[in-house]
CSV table of C-alpha atoms and ligand atoms in Angstrom, one decimal:
chain,number,residue,atom,x,y,z
A,2,MET,CA,-35.4,-15.4,-17.3
A,3,ALA,CA,-36.4,-15.1,-13.7
A,4,THR,CA,-37.8,-11.9,-12.3
A,5,ALA,CA,-37.0,-10.2,-9.0
A,6,VAL,CA,-39.9,-8.2,-7.8
A,7,LEU,CA,-38.8,-5.3,-5.6
A,8,ARG,CA,-40.5,-3.8,-2.5
A,9,GLY,CA,-41.0,-0.1,-2.5
A,10,SER,CA,-37.7,0.4,-0.7
A,11,GLY,CA,-35.8,-1.5,-3.5
A,12,GLN,CA,-37.6,0.5,-6.2
A,13,ARG,CA,-36.7,3.8,-4.6
A,14,ARG,CA,-33.0,2.7,-4.4
A,15,LEU,CA,-33.0,1.7,-8.0
A,16,LEU,CA,-34.7,4.8,-9.2
A,17,ARG,CA,-32.2,7.0,-7.3
A,18,GLY,CA,-29.5,5.2,-9.3
A,19,HIS,CA,-28.1,2.9,-6.6
A,20,PRO,CA,-27.0,-0.5,-8.1
A,21,TRP,CA,-27.2,-2.5,-4.9
A,22,ILE,CA,-30.5,-4.2,-3.8
A,23,TYR,CA,-30.5,-6.0,-0.5
A,24,ARG,CA,-32.5,-9.1,0.5
A,25,SER,CA,-35.0,-6.9,2.5
A,26,ASP,CA,-35.6,-4.8,-0.6
A,27,ILE,CA,-37.0,-7.8,-2.5
A,28,GLN,CA,-40.5,-9.1,-2.4
A,29,GLU,CA,-40.1,-12.3,-4.3
A,30,VAL,CA,-38.2,-14.0,-7.1
A,31,GLN,CA,-40.4,-15.5,-9.8
A,32,GLY,CA,-38.8,-18.4,-11.5
A,33,SER,CA,-35.4,-19.9,-10.6
A,34,ALA,CA,-32.0,-18.3,-11.0
A,35,GLU,CA,-28.5,-19.7,-10.4
A,36,PRO,CA,-26.2,-17.6,-8.3
A,37,GLY,CA,-24.9,-14.8,-10.5
A,38,GLU,CA,-27.5,-15.2,-13.3
A,39,VAL,CA,-29.1,-12.2,-15.0
A,40,VAL,CA,-32.7,-11.6,-14.0
A,41,ASP,CA,-35.3,-9.0,-14.8
A,42,ILE,CA,-36.1,-6.5,-12.1
A,43,ALA,CA,-39.7,-5.5,-11.6
A,44,ALA,CA,-41.5,-2.9,-9.5
A,45,PRO,CA,-44.1,-4.0,-6.8
A,46,ASN,CA,-46.7,-3.4,-9.5
A,47,ARG,CA,-44.7,-5.8,-11.9
A,48,GLN,CA,-43.6,-2.9,-14.2
A,49,PHE,CA,-40.2,-3.6,-15.8
A,50,LEU,CA,-37.4,-1.6,-14.0
A,51,GLY,CA,-34.3,-3.1,-15.5
A,52,ARG,CA,-31.9,-6.1,-15.4
A,53,GLY,CA,-29.2,-7.2,-13.0
A,54,THR,CA,-27.4,-10.2,-11.6
A,55,TYR,CA,-28.9,-12.2,-8.7
A,56,ASN,CA,-26.9,-13.9,-6.0
A,57,PRO,CA,-28.9,-15.2,-3.0
A,58,ARG,CA,-25.6,-16.0,-1.2
A,59,SER,CA,-24.6,-12.4,-1.0
A,60,GLN,CA,-25.9,-9.7,1.3
A,61,ILE,CA,-26.3,-7.7,-1.8
A,62,VAL,CA,-28.8,-10.0,-3.5
A,63,LEU,CA,-29.2,-8.0,-6.7
A,64,ARG,CA,-26.8,-5.8,-8.6
A,65,VAL,CA,-28.5,-3.6,-11.2
A,66,LEU,CA,-26.7,-3.5,-14.6
A,67,THR,CA,-29.2,-1.6,-16.7
A,68,THR,CA,-32.6,0.2,-16.4
A,69,GLU,CA,-33.2,-0.2,-20.2
A,70,ALA,CA,-34.7,-3.2,-21.9
A,71,GLU,CA,-31.3,-4.3,-23.3
A,72,ALA,CA,-29.8,-7.7,-23.3
A,73,ILE,CA,-26.8,-8.4,-20.9
A,74,ASP,CA,-24.6,-10.0,-23.5
A,75,ALA,CA,-21.2,-9.6,-25.1
A,76,ALA,CA,-22.3,-6.5,-27.0
A,77,PHE,CA,-23.5,-4.9,-23.8
A,78,LEU,CA,-20.2,-5.5,-22.0
A,79,ARG,CA,-18.3,-4.2,-25.0
A,80,ARG,CA,-20.3,-1.0,-25.0
A,81,ARG,CA,-19.8,-0.4,-21.3
A,82,ILE,CA,-16.1,-1.2,-21.3
A,83,ALA,CA,-15.5,0.9,-24.5
A,84,ALA,CA,-17.2,3.9,-22.8
A,85,ALA,CA,-15.1,3.4,-19.7
A,86,ALA,CA,-11.9,3.2,-21.8
A,87,ALA,CA,-12.9,6.3,-23.8
A,88,ARG,CA,-13.3,8.3,-20.5
A,89,ARG,CA,-9.6,7.5,-19.7
A,90,GLN,CA,-8.1,8.4,-23.1
A,91,GLY,CA,-6.1,11.2,-21.6
A,92,LEU,CA,-4.3,8.7,-19.3
A,93,ALA,CA,-3.4,6.2,-21.9
A,94,GLY,CA,0.2,5.6,-23.1
A,95,PRO,CA,2.7,2.7,-23.4
A,96,GLU,CA,3.9,2.9,-19.8
A,97,ALA,CA,0.8,4.3,-18.3
A,98,ALA,CA,-0.9,2.8,-15.2
A,99,TYR,CA,-4.6,3.6,-14.6
A,100,ARG,CA,-7.9,2.1,-13.8
A,101,VAL,CA,-9.9,1.4,-17.0
A,102,VAL,CA,-13.0,0.0,-15.4
A,103,SER,CA,-13.9,0.9,-11.8
A,104,SER,CA,-16.9,-1.3,-10.9
A,105,GLU,CA,-20.0,0.7,-9.9
A,106,GLY,CA,-18.3,3.9,-11.0
A,107,ASP,CA,-18.4,2.6,-14.5
A,108,LEU,CA,-21.8,0.9,-14.2
A,109,LEU,CA,-20.2,-2.5,-14.1
A,110,PRO,CA,-20.6,-3.6,-10.5
A,111,GLY,CA,-18.0,-6.2,-9.5
A,112,LEU,CA,-15.6,-5.6,-12.3
A,113,ILE,CA,-12.1,-4.0,-12.0
A,114,VAL,CA,-9.8,-3.6,-14.9
A,115,ASP,CA,-6.4,-1.9,-14.4
A,116,ARG,CA,-3.9,-1.2,-17.1
A,117,TYR,CA,-0.1,-1.4,-16.3
A,118,GLY,CA,1.8,-0.6,-19.4
A,119,PRO,CA,1.7,-3.7,-21.6
A,120,VAL,CA,-0.6,-5.8,-19.4
A,121,ALA,CA,-4.1,-5.6,-18.0
A,122,VAL,CA,-5.2,-6.9,-14.6
A,123,ALA,CA,-8.8,-7.9,-14.0
A,124,GLN,CA,-10.8,-8.7,-10.9
A,125,PHE,CA,-14.3,-10.3,-11.0
A,126,LEU,CA,-15.6,-9.6,-7.5
A,127,THR,CA,-19.2,-10.7,-7.7
A,128,ALA,CA,-20.9,-13.9,-8.8
A,129,GLY,CA,-22.8,-11.9,-11.4
A,130,MET,CA,-19.6,-10.5,-13.0
A,131,ASP,CA,-17.9,-13.9,-12.7
A,132,ARG,CA,-20.6,-15.5,-14.9
A,133,LEU,CA,-19.9,-12.8,-17.5
A,134,ARG,CA,-16.2,-13.4,-17.4
A,135,GLU,CA,-15.5,-14.9,-20.8
A,136,ALA,CA,-17.4,-12.1,-22.7
A,137,THR,CA,-15.8,-9.5,-20.5
A,138,LEU,CA,-12.3,-10.8,-21.2
A,139,GLU,CA,-13.0,-10.9,-24.9
A,140,ALA,CA,-14.1,-7.2,-24.8
A,141,VAL,CA,-11.0,-6.2,-22.8
A,142,GLU,CA,-8.7,-8.1,-25.1
A,143,SER,CA,-10.1,-6.6,-28.3
A,144,LEU,CA,-10.5,-3.0,-27.0
A,145,LEU,CA,-7.3,-2.7,-25.0
A,146,THR,CA,-5.1,-5.2,-26.9
A,147,PRO,CA,-2.8,-5.9,-23.9
A,148,ARG,CA,0.0,-8.5,-24.1
A,149,GLY,CA,-1.8,-10.4,-21.4
A,150,ILE,CA,-4.7,-10.2,-18.9
A,151,TYR,CA,-3.8,-11.3,-15.4
A,152,LEU,CA,-6.7,-12.3,-13.1
A,153,ARG,CA,-6.4,-11.2,-9.5
A,154,ASN,CA,-9.4,-13.1,-8.3
A,155,ASP,CA,-7.8,-13.5,-4.9
A,156,ALA,CA,-9.6,-10.6,-3.2
A,157,SER,CA,-11.4,-11.8,0.0
A,158,VAL,CA,-14.7,-10.3,-1.0
A,159,ARG,CA,-15.1,-13.1,-3.5
A,160,ALA,CA,-15.6,-15.5,-0.6
A,161,LEU,CA,-18.6,-13.5,0.5
A,162,GLU,CA,-20.1,-14.1,-3.0
A,163,GLY,CA,-19.4,-17.9,-2.7
A,164,LEU,CA,-16.6,-17.7,-5.3
A,165,PRO,CA,-13.2,-19.4,-5.1
A,166,LEU,CA,-10.0,-17.4,-4.7
A,167,GLU,CA,-7.6,-17.7,-7.7
A,168,ARG,CA,-5.1,-15.9,-9.8
A,169,GLY,CA,-3.1,-16.4,-13.0
A,170,TRP,CA,-3.0,-15.4,-16.7
A,171,ALA,CA,-6.5,-15.4,-18.3
A,172,ARG,CA,-5.1,-14.3,-21.6
A,173,GLY,CA,-1.5,-14.2,-22.9
A,174,ASP,CA,1.4,-14.6,-20.5
A,175,GLY,CA,2.8,-11.1,-20.3
A,176,PRO,CA,5.4,-10.2,-17.7
A,177,GLU,CA,4.3,-10.3,-14.1
A,178,GLN,CA,6.8,-7.5,-13.3
A,179,VAL,CA,6.1,-4.4,-15.3
A,180,GLU,CA,7.6,-1.0,-15.2
A,181,ILE,CA,5.2,1.9,-15.3
A,182,ARG,CA,5.6,5.7,-15.3
A,183,GLU,CA,3.7,8.1,-13.1
A,184,GLY,CA,4.6,11.7,-13.7
A,185,PRO,CA,8.4,11.8,-13.9
A,186,CYS,CA,8.9,8.7,-11.8
A,187,ARG,CA,9.1,5.0,-12.7
A,188,PHE,CA,7.8,2.2,-10.6
A,189,ARG,CA,8.1,-1.6,-10.9
A,190,VAL,CA,4.7,-3.2,-10.3
A,191,ASP,CA,4.3,-6.9,-9.5
A,192,VAL,CA,0.8,-7.7,-10.9
A,193,ALA,CA,0.9,-11.3,-9.5
A,194,GLY,CA,2.3,-10.8,-6.0
A,195,GLY,CA,1.6,-7.1,-5.2
A,196,GLN,CA,-1.3,-5.9,-3.0
A,197,LYS,CA,-4.6,-5.3,-4.7
A,198,THR,CA,-3.8,-5.4,-8.4
A,199,GLY,CA,-0.2,-4.3,-7.8
A,200,PHE,CA,-0.3,-0.6,-7.3
A,201,PHE,CA,-2.6,1.9,-5.5
A,202,LEU,CA,-3.8,3.8,-8.6
A,203,ASP,CA,-6.4,5.7,-6.6
A,204,GLN,CA,-3.7,7.8,-5.0
A,205,ARG,CA,-2.0,8.9,-8.3
A,206,GLU,CA,-3.4,12.5,-8.3
A,207,ASN,CA,-2.6,12.8,-4.6
A,208,ARG,CA,1.0,11.6,-5.0
A,209,LEU,CA,1.4,14.1,-7.9
A,210,ALA,CA,-0.1,16.9,-5.7
A,211,ALA,CA,2.2,15.9,-2.8
A,212,ARG,CA,5.2,16.7,-5.0
A,213,GLU,CA,4.3,20.4,-4.8
A,214,VAL,CA,5.2,20.5,-1.1
A,215,ALA,CA,8.3,18.3,-1.2
A,216,ALA,CA,11.2,20.7,-2.0
A,217,GLY,CA,13.8,20.9,0.8
A,218,ARG,CA,11.8,18.9,3.3
A,219,THR,CA,12.5,15.8,5.4
A,220,VAL,CA,9.7,13.3,5.1
A,221,LEU,CA,8.3,10.3,6.9
A,222,ASP,CA,6.0,8.2,4.7
A,223,CYS,CA,4.1,5.8,7.0
A,224,PHE,CA,2.4,2.8,5.3
A,225,CYS,CA,4.6,3.5,2.3
A,226,TYR,CA,3.9,0.2,0.4
A,227,THR,CA,6.3,0.2,-2.7
A,228,GLY,CA,7.3,3.8,-2.1
A,229,GLY,CA,4.6,5.6,-4.1
A,230,PHE,CA,4.7,8.9,-2.2
A,231,ALA,CA,8.3,8.5,-1.0
A,232,VAL,CA,9.8,8.2,-4.4
A,233,HIS,CA,7.8,11.1,-5.8
A,234,LEU,CA,8.7,13.4,-2.9
A,235,ALA,CA,12.4,12.5,-3.1
A,236,GLU,CA,12.3,13.1,-6.9
A,237,ALA,CA,10.6,16.4,-6.3
A,238,GLY,CA,13.4,17.7,-4.0
A,239,ALA,CA,12.8,16.3,-0.5
A,240,THR,CA,16.2,16.2,1.2
A,241,LEU,CA,15.6,12.8,3.0
A,242,VAL,CA,12.6,10.5,2.9
A,243,GLU,CA,12.0,7.7,5.4
A,244,GLY,CA,9.4,5.1,4.5
A,245,VAL,CA,7.8,2.5,6.9
A,246,ASP,CA,5.7,-0.5,6.0
A,247,ILE,CA,4.8,-3.6,7.9
A,248,SER,CA,5.3,-5.8,4.8
A,249,PRO,CA,8.9,-6.8,4.1
A,250,GLU,CA,8.0,-7.4,0.4
A,251,ALA,CA,6.7,-3.9,0.1
A,252,VAL,CA,9.8,-2.5,1.7
A,253,ALA,CA,12.1,-4.4,-0.7
A,254,ALA,CA,10.0,-3.2,-3.6
A,255,ALA,CA,10.2,0.4,-2.3
A,256,GLU,CA,14.0,0.2,-2.1
A,257,ALA,CA,14.1,-1.2,-5.7
A,258,ASN,CA,11.8,1.7,-6.9
A,259,ALA,CA,14.1,4.3,-5.2
A,260,ARG,CA,17.1,2.7,-7.1
A,261,LEU,CA,15.1,2.6,-10.3
A,262,ASN,CA,14.8,6.4,-10.1
A,263,GLY,CA,18.4,7.0,-8.9
A,264,LEU,CA,17.1,8.2,-5.5
A,265,GLU,CA,18.5,5.6,-3.2
A,266,GLY,CA,20.8,8.2,-1.6
A,267,ARG,CA,17.8,10.2,-0.3
A,268,CYS,CA,15.4,7.3,0.6
A,269,ARG,CA,15.5,4.9,3.6
A,270,PHE,CA,12.9,2.3,4.1
A,271,ARG,CA,12.3,0.0,7.0
A,272,THR,CA,9.9,-2.8,7.9
A,273,ALA,CA,7.9,-1.9,11.0
A,274,ASN,CA,4.5,-1.4,12.4
A,275,ALA,CA,3.6,2.2,11.8
A,276,PHE,CA,1.7,2.5,15.1
A,277,ASP,CA,4.8,1.4,17.1
A,278,GLU,CA,7.1,3.5,15.0
A,279,LEU,CA,5.0,6.7,15.5
A,280,ARG,CA,4.8,6.0,19.2
A,281,ALA,CA,8.6,5.5,19.5
A,282,LEU,CA,9.4,8.5,17.4
A,283,ASP,CA,7.0,10.6,19.5
A,284,LYS,CA,9.0,9.7,22.6
A,285,THR,CA,12.3,10.7,21.0
A,286,ARG,CA,10.8,14.1,20.0
A,287,ARG,CA,12.1,13.6,16.4
A,288,GLN,CA,10.7,16.3,14.0
A,289,TYR,CA,9.9,16.1,10.3
A,290,ASP,CA,8.9,18.7,7.7
A,291,CYS,CA,6.3,16.4,6.1
A,292,LEU,CA,4.4,13.3,7.2
A,293,ILE,CA,2.3,11.0,5.1
A,294,LEU,CA,-0.3,8.6,6.5
A,295,ASP,CA,-1.9,6.3,4.0
A,296,PRO,CA,-3.0,3.3,6.1
A,297,PRO,CA,-5.2,0.4,4.8
A,298,ALA,CA,-8.9,0.6,5.6
A,299,PHE,CA,-9.2,0.2,9.3
A,300,THR,CA,-12.8,-1.0,8.9
A,301,LYS,CA,-14.7,-2.9,6.3
A,302,GLY,CA,-18.0,-2.7,8.1
A,303,LYS,CA,-20.2,-0.2,9.9
A,304,GLU,CA,-19.8,-2.0,13.3
A,305,ALA,CA,-16.1,-1.2,13.6
A,306,VAL,CA,-16.2,2.5,12.8
A,307,GLY,CA,-15.6,3.6,16.4
A,308,ALA,CA,-12.5,1.4,16.8
A,309,ALA,CA,-11.3,2.6,13.4
A,310,LEU,CA,-11.7,6.3,14.3
A,311,ARG,CA,-9.6,5.6,17.5
A,312,GLY,CA,-6.9,4.1,15.3
A,313,TYR,CA,-7.0,7.0,12.9
A,314,LYS,CA,-6.9,9.5,15.7
A,315,GLU,CA,-3.9,7.9,17.4
A,316,ILE,CA,-1.7,8.0,14.3
A,317,ASN,CA,-2.8,11.5,13.3
A,318,LEU,CA,-2.3,12.9,16.7
A,319,ARG,CA,1.3,11.5,16.8
A,320,ALA,CA,2.0,12.6,13.3
A,321,MET,CA,0.9,16.2,14.1
A,322,ARG,CA,3.3,16.2,17.1
A,323,LEU,CA,6.2,15.0,14.9
A,324,LEU,CA,5.8,17.9,12.6
A,325,ARG,CA,7.9,21.0,12.8
A,326,PRO,CA,5.9,24.3,12.7
A,327,GLY,CA,5.3,24.9,8.9
A,328,GLY,CA,5.4,21.1,8.4
A,329,ILE,CA,2.8,19.4,6.2
A,330,LEU,CA,0.7,16.4,7.1
A,331,ILE,CA,-0.8,14.4,4.2
A,332,THR,CA,-3.4,12.1,5.8
A,333,CYS,CA,-5.6,9.6,4.1
A,334,SER,CA,-8.4,7.1,4.7
A,335,CYS,CA,-9.9,4.6,2.3
A,336,SER,CA,-12.6,3.3,4.6
A,337,TYR,CA,-15.9,4.3,2.9
A,338,HIS,CA,-17.8,3.8,6.2
A,339,ILE,CA,-16.0,7.0,7.4
A,340,ASP,CA,-17.1,9.9,5.3
A,341,GLU,CA,-15.2,13.1,4.7
A,342,ALA,CA,-17.0,15.1,7.5
A,343,THR,CA,-16.3,12.3,10.0
A,344,PHE,CA,-12.7,12.1,9.0
A,345,LEU,CA,-12.3,15.9,9.3
A,346,ALA,CA,-14.0,15.8,12.7
A,347,MET,CA,-11.5,13.1,13.8
A,348,LEU,CA,-8.6,15.3,12.6
A,349,GLU,CA,-10.0,18.2,14.6
A,350,GLU,CA,-10.0,16.0,17.8
A,351,ALA,CA,-6.5,14.8,17.1
A,352,ALA,CA,-5.2,18.3,16.6
A,353,ALA,CA,-6.9,19.5,19.8
A,354,ASP,CA,-5.5,16.6,21.9
A,355,ALA,CA,-2.0,17.1,20.3
A,356,HIS,CA,-2.2,20.9,21.1
A,357,CYS,CA,-1.4,21.6,17.4
A,358,ARG,CA,-3.0,24.3,15.3
A,359,MET,CA,-3.4,23.1,11.8
A,360,ARG,CA,-4.5,24.8,8.6
A,361,VAL,CA,-6.4,22.8,5.9
A,362,LEU,CA,-4.6,23.3,2.6
A,363,ALA,CA,-6.6,20.8,0.6
A,364,VAL,CA,-9.3,18.2,0.9
A,365,ARG,CA,-8.9,15.7,-1.8
A,366,THR,CA,-10.4,12.4,-2.9
A,367,GLN,CA,-9.5,9.5,-5.3
A,368,ALA,CA,-8.1,10.0,-8.8
A,369,ALA,CA,-10.6,10.6,-11.6
A,370,ASP,CA,-10.2,7.2,-13.1
A,371,HIS,CA,-12.1,5.9,-10.0
A,372,PRO,CA,-15.3,7.8,-10.7
A,373,ILE,CA,-17.8,8.8,-8.1
A,374,LEU,CA,-21.5,8.4,-8.7
A,375,LEU,CA,-23.8,10.9,-7.0
A,376,GLY,CA,-26.2,8.9,-4.8
A,377,VAL,CA,-23.8,5.9,-4.6
A,378,ARG,CA,-21.7,7.0,-1.6
A,379,GLU,CA,-19.7,3.8,-1.6
A,380,THR,CA,-18.0,5.0,-4.8
A,381,ARG,CA,-16.6,8.0,-2.9
A,382,TYR,CA,-14.3,6.2,-0.5
A,383,LEU,CA,-10.9,8.0,-0.4
A,384,LYS,CA,-10.1,11.0,1.7
A,385,CYS,CA,-6.8,12.7,1.4
A,386,VAL,CA,-6.3,15.9,3.5
A,387,PHE,CA,-3.3,18.2,3.3
A,388,LEU,CA,-2.7,20.1,6.6
A,389,GLU,CA,-0.1,22.6,7.6
A,390,ARG,CA,1.1,22.9,11.2
A,391,LEU,CA,1.0,26.5,12.3
B,23,SAH,N1,0.8,5.0,0.0
B,23,SAH,C1,1.0,3.8,-0.8
B,23,SAH,C2,-0.1,2.8,-0.5
B,23,SAH,C3,-0.3,2.4,0.9
B,23,SAH,S1,-1.3,1.0,1.1
B,23,SAH,C4,1.2,4.1,-2.2
B,23,SAH,O1,1.0,5.2,-2.6
B,23,SAH,O2,1.5,3.2,-3.0
B,23,SAH,C5,-1.2,0.6,2.8
B,23,SAH,C6,0.0,-0.1,3.2
B,23,SAH,O3,0.0,-0.2,4.7
B,23,SAH,C7,0.3,-1.5,2.7
B,23,SAH,O4,1.5,-1.5,2.1
B,23,SAH,C8,0.4,-2.4,4.0
B,23,SAH,O5,1.4,-3.4,3.9
B,23,SAH,C9,0.7,-1.4,5.0
B,23,SAH,N2,0.4,-1.6,6.4
B,23,SAH,C10,-0.7,-2.2,6.9
B,23,SAH,N3,-0.7,-2.2,8.2
B,23,SAH,C11,0.4,-1.6,8.6
B,23,SAH,C12,1.0,-1.3,9.9
B,23,SAH,N4,0.3,-1.5,11.0
B,23,SAH,N5,2.1,-0.6,9.9
B,23,SAH,C13,2.8,-0.3,8.7
B,23,SAH,N6,2.3,-0.6,7.5
B,23,SAH,C14,1.1,-1.2,7.5
């Protein structure tokens, strides 16, 4: 086995519990390692620090898997996946949808496993995890006993790792369309054609929390995808819910989900760019009792944070103005380069420019099946703020 010898900077990162080691954190690699191969990790003084996977093609050259002298084999993967599944026991059920393995948050960098009722969906996002694929699938199959495991290895981050984009059944051939339950609502999830692995599981607790403010309100759900927030709010007593998404497939799926719950009479979806839509509504002085903003990440890198903040500010400013006094804004950001303090500061600016006084009702994050590691800030990526217009 090759050994990656760290510099002091790399050693400090590892000892603080961060699983990512960059090229500049590495002094030398002794021996040769294929992209994705497991290597020993050593301190500048050659003391053993742990094991991880090595990929010279990635910015993140080394991903730490363990700081113990244990083998990275099928038994190791089984232990880690079993521990992750055990932490989600309360979420399990025949129609339940939840994240079983959340990459770094479950100490398995590069691996996502989601459960949608009878099927599991897996993503191998790093060269290291990709090399451990067969043993990982074995473990998932024997621990979760799904009807099938669908591979969504079509995430663009795989290209940065030098990996091909692909999808399809890795095990079994379970249905691609599955019906899941979240709280009292049902949703049809397309594990093959949907965005990400089919559903935005990280917003589950926020969707359930949003139900509390729904009764009697008119709602505009921007970036509604397949109607997650919209359907919940309608079910929880909103009088009329409008949903907007730029993807016609998402809008069609949202309409189907409203029907599935018998709520088509109170839900209206349309395909549109939410930026244009908010601008147009602002001109007509339309008012709502509740607005939801759950856009995709506006930045995937540090460079574009300024532009992303301008985008967030624009939609939030307009959303605030569209609210009636007493109205609620539920506003989210899943860009981890924008932390909670920066997001709140942006909201403060938006409120000031919109001449709206807003009360913070709740500052929330992702659902607990997407665990946050202290010291690994990248694992804490979702912000979801509930505001009331005074
Ligand atoms: N709230 C949803 C998830 C939203 S994901 C849920 O709970 O399920 C973000 C959505 O924004 C995606 O469906 C994507 O198609 C949509 N989107 C991206 N850019 C957009 C734009 N400019 N206008 C409207 N929708 C957009």
